[in-house]
CSV table of C-alpha atoms and ligand atoms in Angstrom, one decimal:
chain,number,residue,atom,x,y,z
A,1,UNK,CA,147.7,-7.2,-142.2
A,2,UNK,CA,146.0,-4.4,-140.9
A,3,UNK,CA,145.2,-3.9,-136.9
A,4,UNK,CA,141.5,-3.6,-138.2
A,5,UNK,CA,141.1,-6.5,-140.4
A,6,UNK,CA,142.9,-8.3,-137.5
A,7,UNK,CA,140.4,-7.4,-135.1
A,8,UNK,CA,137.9,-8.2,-138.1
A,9,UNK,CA,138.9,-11.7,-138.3
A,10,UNK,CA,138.8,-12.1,-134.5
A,11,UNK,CA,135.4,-11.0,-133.9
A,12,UNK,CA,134.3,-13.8,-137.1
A,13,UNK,CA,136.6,-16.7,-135.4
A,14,UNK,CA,134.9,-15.2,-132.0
A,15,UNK,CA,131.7,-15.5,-133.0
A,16,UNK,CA,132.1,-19.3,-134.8
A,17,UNK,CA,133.8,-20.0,-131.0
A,18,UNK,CA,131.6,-17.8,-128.7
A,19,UNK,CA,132.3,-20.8,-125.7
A,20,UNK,CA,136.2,-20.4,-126.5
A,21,UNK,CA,138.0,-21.0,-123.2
A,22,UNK,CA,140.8,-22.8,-121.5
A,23,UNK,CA,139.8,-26.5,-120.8
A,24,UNK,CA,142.3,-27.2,-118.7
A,25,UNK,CA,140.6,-27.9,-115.5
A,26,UNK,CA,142.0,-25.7,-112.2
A,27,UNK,CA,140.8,-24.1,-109.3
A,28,UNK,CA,143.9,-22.4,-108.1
A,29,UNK,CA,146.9,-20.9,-109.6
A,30,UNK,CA,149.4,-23.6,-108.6
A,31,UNK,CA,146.5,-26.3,-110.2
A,32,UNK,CA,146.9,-24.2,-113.4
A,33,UNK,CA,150.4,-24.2,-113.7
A,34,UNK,CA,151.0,-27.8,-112.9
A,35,UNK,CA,148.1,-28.5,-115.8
A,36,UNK,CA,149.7,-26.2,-118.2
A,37,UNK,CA,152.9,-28.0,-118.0
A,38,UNK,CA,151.6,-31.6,-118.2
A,39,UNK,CA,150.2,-30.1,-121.2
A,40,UNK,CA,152.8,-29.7,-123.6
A,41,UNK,CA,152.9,-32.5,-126.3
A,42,UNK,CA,149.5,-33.9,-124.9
A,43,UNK,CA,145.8,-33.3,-124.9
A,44,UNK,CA,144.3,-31.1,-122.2
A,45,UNK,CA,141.7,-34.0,-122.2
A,46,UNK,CA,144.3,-36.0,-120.8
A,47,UNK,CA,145.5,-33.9,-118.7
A,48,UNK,CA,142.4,-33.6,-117.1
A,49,UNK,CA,142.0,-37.3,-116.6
A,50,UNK,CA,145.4,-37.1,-114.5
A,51,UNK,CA,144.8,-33.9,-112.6
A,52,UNK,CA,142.2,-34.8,-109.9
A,53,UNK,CA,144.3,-37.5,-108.0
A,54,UNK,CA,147.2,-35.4,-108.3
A,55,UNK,CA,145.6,-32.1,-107.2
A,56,UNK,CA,144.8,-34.4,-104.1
A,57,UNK,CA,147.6,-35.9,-103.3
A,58,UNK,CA,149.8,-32.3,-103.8
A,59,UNK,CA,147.8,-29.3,-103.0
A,60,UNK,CA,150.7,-27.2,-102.1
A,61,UNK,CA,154.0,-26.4,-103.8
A,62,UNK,CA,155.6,-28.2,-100.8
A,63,UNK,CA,154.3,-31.5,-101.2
A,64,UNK,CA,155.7,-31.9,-104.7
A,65,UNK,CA,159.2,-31.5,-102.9
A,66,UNK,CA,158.3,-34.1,-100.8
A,67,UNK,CA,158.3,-37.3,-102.1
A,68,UNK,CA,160.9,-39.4,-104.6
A,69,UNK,CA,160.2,-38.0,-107.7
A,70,UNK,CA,159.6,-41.6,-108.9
A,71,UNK,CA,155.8,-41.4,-107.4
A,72,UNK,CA,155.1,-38.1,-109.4
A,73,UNK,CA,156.6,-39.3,-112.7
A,74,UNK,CA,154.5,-42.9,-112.2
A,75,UNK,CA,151.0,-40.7,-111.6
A,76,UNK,CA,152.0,-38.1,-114.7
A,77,UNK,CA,153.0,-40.9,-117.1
A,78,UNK,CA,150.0,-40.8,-118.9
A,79,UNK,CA,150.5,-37.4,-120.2
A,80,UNK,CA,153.9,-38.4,-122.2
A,81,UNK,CA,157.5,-36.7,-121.2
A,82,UNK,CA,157.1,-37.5,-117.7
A,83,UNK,CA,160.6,-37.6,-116.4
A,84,UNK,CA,160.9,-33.7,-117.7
A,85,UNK,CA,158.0,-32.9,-116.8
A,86,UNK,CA,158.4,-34.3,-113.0
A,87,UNK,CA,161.8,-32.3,-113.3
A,88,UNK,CA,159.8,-28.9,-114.4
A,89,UNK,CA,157.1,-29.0,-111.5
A,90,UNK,CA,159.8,-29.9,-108.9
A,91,UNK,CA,161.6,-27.3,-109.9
A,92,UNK,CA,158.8,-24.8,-110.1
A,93,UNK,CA,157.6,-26.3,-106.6
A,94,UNK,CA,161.1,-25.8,-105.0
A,95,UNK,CA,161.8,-21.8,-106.4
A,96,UNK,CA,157.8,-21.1,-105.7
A,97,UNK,CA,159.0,-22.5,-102.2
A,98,UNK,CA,162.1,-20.6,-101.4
A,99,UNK,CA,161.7,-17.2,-103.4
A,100,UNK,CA,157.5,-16.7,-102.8
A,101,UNK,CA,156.5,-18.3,-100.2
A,102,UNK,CA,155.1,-21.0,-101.0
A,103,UNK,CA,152.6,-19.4,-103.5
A,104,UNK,CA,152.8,-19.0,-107.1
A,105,UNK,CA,153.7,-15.3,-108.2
A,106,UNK,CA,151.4,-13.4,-109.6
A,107,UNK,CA,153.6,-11.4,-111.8
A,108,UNK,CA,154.4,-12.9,-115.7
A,109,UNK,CA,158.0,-11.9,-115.3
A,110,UNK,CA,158.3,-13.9,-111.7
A,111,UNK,CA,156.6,-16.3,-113.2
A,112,UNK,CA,158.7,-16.9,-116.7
A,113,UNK,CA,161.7,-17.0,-114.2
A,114,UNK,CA,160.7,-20.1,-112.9
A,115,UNK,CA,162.8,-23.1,-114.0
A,116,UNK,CA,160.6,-25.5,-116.0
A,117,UNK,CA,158.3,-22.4,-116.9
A,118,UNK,CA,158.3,-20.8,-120.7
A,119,UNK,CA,156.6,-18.0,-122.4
A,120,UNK,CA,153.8,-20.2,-123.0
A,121,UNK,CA,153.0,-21.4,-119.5
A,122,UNK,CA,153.8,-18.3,-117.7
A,123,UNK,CA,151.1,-16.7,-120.3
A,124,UNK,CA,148.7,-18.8,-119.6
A,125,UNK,CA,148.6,-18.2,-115.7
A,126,UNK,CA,149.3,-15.0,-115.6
A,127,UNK,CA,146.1,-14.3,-117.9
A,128,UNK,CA,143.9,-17.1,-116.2
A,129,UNK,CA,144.6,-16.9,-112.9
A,130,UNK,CA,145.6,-13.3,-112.5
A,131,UNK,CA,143.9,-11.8,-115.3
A,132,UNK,CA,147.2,-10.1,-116.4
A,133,UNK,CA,147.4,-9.5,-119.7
A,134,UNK,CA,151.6,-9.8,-120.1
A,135,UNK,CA,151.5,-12.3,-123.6
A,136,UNK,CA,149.8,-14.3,-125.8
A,137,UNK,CA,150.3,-18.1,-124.8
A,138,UNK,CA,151.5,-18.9,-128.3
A,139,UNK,CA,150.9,-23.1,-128.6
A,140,UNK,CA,150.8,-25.0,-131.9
A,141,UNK,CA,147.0,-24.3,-132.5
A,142,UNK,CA,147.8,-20.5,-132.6
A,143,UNK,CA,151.0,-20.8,-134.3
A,144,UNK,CA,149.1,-23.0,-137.4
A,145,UNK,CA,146.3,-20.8,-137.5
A,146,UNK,CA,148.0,-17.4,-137.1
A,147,UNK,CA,150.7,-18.2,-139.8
A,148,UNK,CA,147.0,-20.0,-142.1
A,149,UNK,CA,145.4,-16.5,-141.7
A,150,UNK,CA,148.6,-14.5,-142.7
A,151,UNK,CA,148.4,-12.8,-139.0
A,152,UNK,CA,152.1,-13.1,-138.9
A,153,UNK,CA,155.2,-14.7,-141.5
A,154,UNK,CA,156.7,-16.1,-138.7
A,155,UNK,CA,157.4,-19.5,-137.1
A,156,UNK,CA,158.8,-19.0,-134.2
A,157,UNK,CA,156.3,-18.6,-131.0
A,158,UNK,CA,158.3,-15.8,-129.5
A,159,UNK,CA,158.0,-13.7,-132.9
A,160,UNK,CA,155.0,-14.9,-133.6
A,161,UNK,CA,153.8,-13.5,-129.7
A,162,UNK,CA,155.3,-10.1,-131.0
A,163,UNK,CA,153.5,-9.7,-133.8
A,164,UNK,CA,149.7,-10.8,-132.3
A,165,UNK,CA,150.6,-8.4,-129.8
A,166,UNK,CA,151.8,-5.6,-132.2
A,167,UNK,CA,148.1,-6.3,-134.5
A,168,UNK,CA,145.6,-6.7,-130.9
A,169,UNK,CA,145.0,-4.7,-127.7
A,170,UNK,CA,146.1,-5.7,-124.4
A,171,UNK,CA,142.8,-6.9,-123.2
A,172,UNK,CA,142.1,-8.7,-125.9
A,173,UNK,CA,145.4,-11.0,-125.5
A,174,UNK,CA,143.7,-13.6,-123.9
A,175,UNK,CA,140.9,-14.1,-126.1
A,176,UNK,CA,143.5,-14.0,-128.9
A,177,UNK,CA,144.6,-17.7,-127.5
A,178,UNK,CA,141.3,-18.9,-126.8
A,179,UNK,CA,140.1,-18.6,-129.6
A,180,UNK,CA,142.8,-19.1,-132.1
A,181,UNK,CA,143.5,-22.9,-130.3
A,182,UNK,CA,139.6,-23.2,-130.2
A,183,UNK,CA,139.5,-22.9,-134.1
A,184,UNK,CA,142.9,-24.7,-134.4
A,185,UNK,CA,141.4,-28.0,-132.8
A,186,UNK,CA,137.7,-28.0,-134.3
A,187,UNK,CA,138.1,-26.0,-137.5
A,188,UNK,CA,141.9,-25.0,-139.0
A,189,UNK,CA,143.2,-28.7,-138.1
A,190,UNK,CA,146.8,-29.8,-138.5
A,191,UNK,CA,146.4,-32.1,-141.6
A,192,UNK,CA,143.0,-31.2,-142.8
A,193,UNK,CA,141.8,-28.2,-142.4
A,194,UNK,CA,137.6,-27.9,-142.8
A,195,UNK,CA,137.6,-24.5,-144.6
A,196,UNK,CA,134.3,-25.1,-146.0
A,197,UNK,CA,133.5,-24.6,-142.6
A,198,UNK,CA,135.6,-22.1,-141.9
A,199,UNK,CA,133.9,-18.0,-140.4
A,200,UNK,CA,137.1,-16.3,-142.3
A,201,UNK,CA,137.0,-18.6,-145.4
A,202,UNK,CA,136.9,-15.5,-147.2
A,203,UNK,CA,139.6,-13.4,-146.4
A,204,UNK,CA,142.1,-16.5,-145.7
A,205,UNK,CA,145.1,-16.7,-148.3
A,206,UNK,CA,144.9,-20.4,-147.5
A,207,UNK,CA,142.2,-21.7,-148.2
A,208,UNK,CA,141.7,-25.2,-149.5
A,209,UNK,CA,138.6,-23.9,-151.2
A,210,UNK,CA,140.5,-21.4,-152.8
A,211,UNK,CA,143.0,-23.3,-155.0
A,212,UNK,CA,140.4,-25.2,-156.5
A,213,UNK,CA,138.1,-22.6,-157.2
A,214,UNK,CA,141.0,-21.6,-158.8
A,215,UNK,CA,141.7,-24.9,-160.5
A,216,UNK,CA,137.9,-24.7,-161.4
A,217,UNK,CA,138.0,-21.4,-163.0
A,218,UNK,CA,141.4,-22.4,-165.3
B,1,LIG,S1,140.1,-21.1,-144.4
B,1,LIG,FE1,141.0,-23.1,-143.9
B,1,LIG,S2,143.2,-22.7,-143.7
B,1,LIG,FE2,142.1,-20.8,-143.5
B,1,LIG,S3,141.8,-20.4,-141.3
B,1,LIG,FE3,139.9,-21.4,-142.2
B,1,LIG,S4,140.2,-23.6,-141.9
B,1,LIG,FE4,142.2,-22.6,-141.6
């Protein structure tokens, strides 16, 4: 794959998902990290349902320290994994505590350093919240599509990071993820992909279209 048919495919996949765009919902740093890791193996929609009373009851890194962790894991239990995931934002809470101050770094490798905090999540804020461009939150939409479209031959997220960032520019890392998950969840699903609805039908080695045009023409 060519950097220019890369950045080809983008702006088609861009312009089928002009409104691409993180919907977790967050209005500060620590929100977004919290939502990011409630997010893993669940919908952002769910997330979402769960954030507001949470967001209340913690605003500061702090307050996740200071209660029994039973009362988090009871209000996250919606979102699946809970006990982890309780163990991942203390965690974060308790390093963002003692080595920052009390506020989330805003540096990806501070960030990634935090216990409870991969590639993925550390990605995520560092592009939303900071507007760094440090990596390409790498998820199982943009894994799937990615591997569909032939942008890499890889299956693991930290190669498969390496090589979106070896084919796109630095400030186009974020939009990469946008709109790669975008087109993952309403387009390039999991099971059944719609590639008769597909912007890069055309130039995608797998198309379901393709094999039975293929069929079709034997
Ligand atoms: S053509 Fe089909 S498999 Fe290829 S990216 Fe589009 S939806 Fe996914």
């Amino acid at each position: 794959m060519t950097k220019a048919k890369a950045a080809e495919l983008l702006d088609r996949l861009h312009a089928q998902h002009p409104d691409a765009h993180i919907e977790l919902d967050w209005t500060t740093p620590l929100e977004l990290l919290v939502a990011t890791i409630l997010s893993a193996q669940c919908t952002d929609k769910r997330v979402n349902e769960v954030t507001p009373a949470l967001f209340a009851r913690f605003p500061r890194a702090a307050d996740y320290l200071s209660v029994e962790p039973a009362e988090l894991e009871e209000m996250i239990r919606p979102t699946g994994f809970f006990r982890n995931k309780t163990r991942a934002i203390r965690q974060a809470s308790a390093e963002i505590v003692e080595r920052h101050g009390g506020e989330v770094p805003d540096s990806f490798d501070d960030l990634v350093a935090l216990h409870g905090v991969g590639r993925k999540t550390a990605a995520v804020v560092a592009s939303n919240a900071f507007g760094l461009r440090e990596g390409i939150a790498v998820d199982t939409h943009v894994l799937r599509v990615s591997g569909r479209l032939r942008l890499t031959r890889h299956a693991d997220p930290i190669r498969v990071e390496r090589d979106l960032m070896r084919l796109y520019p630095r400030e186009r890392w974020l939009e990469v993820s946008d709109v790669l998950i975008f087109h993952g969840r309403r387009i390039c699903n999991a099971r059944r992909p719609r590639c008769e609805d597909c912007a890069v039908e055309d130039s995608c080695p797998s198309s379901l279209l393709r094999s039975v045009r293929k069929r079709a023409a034997h």
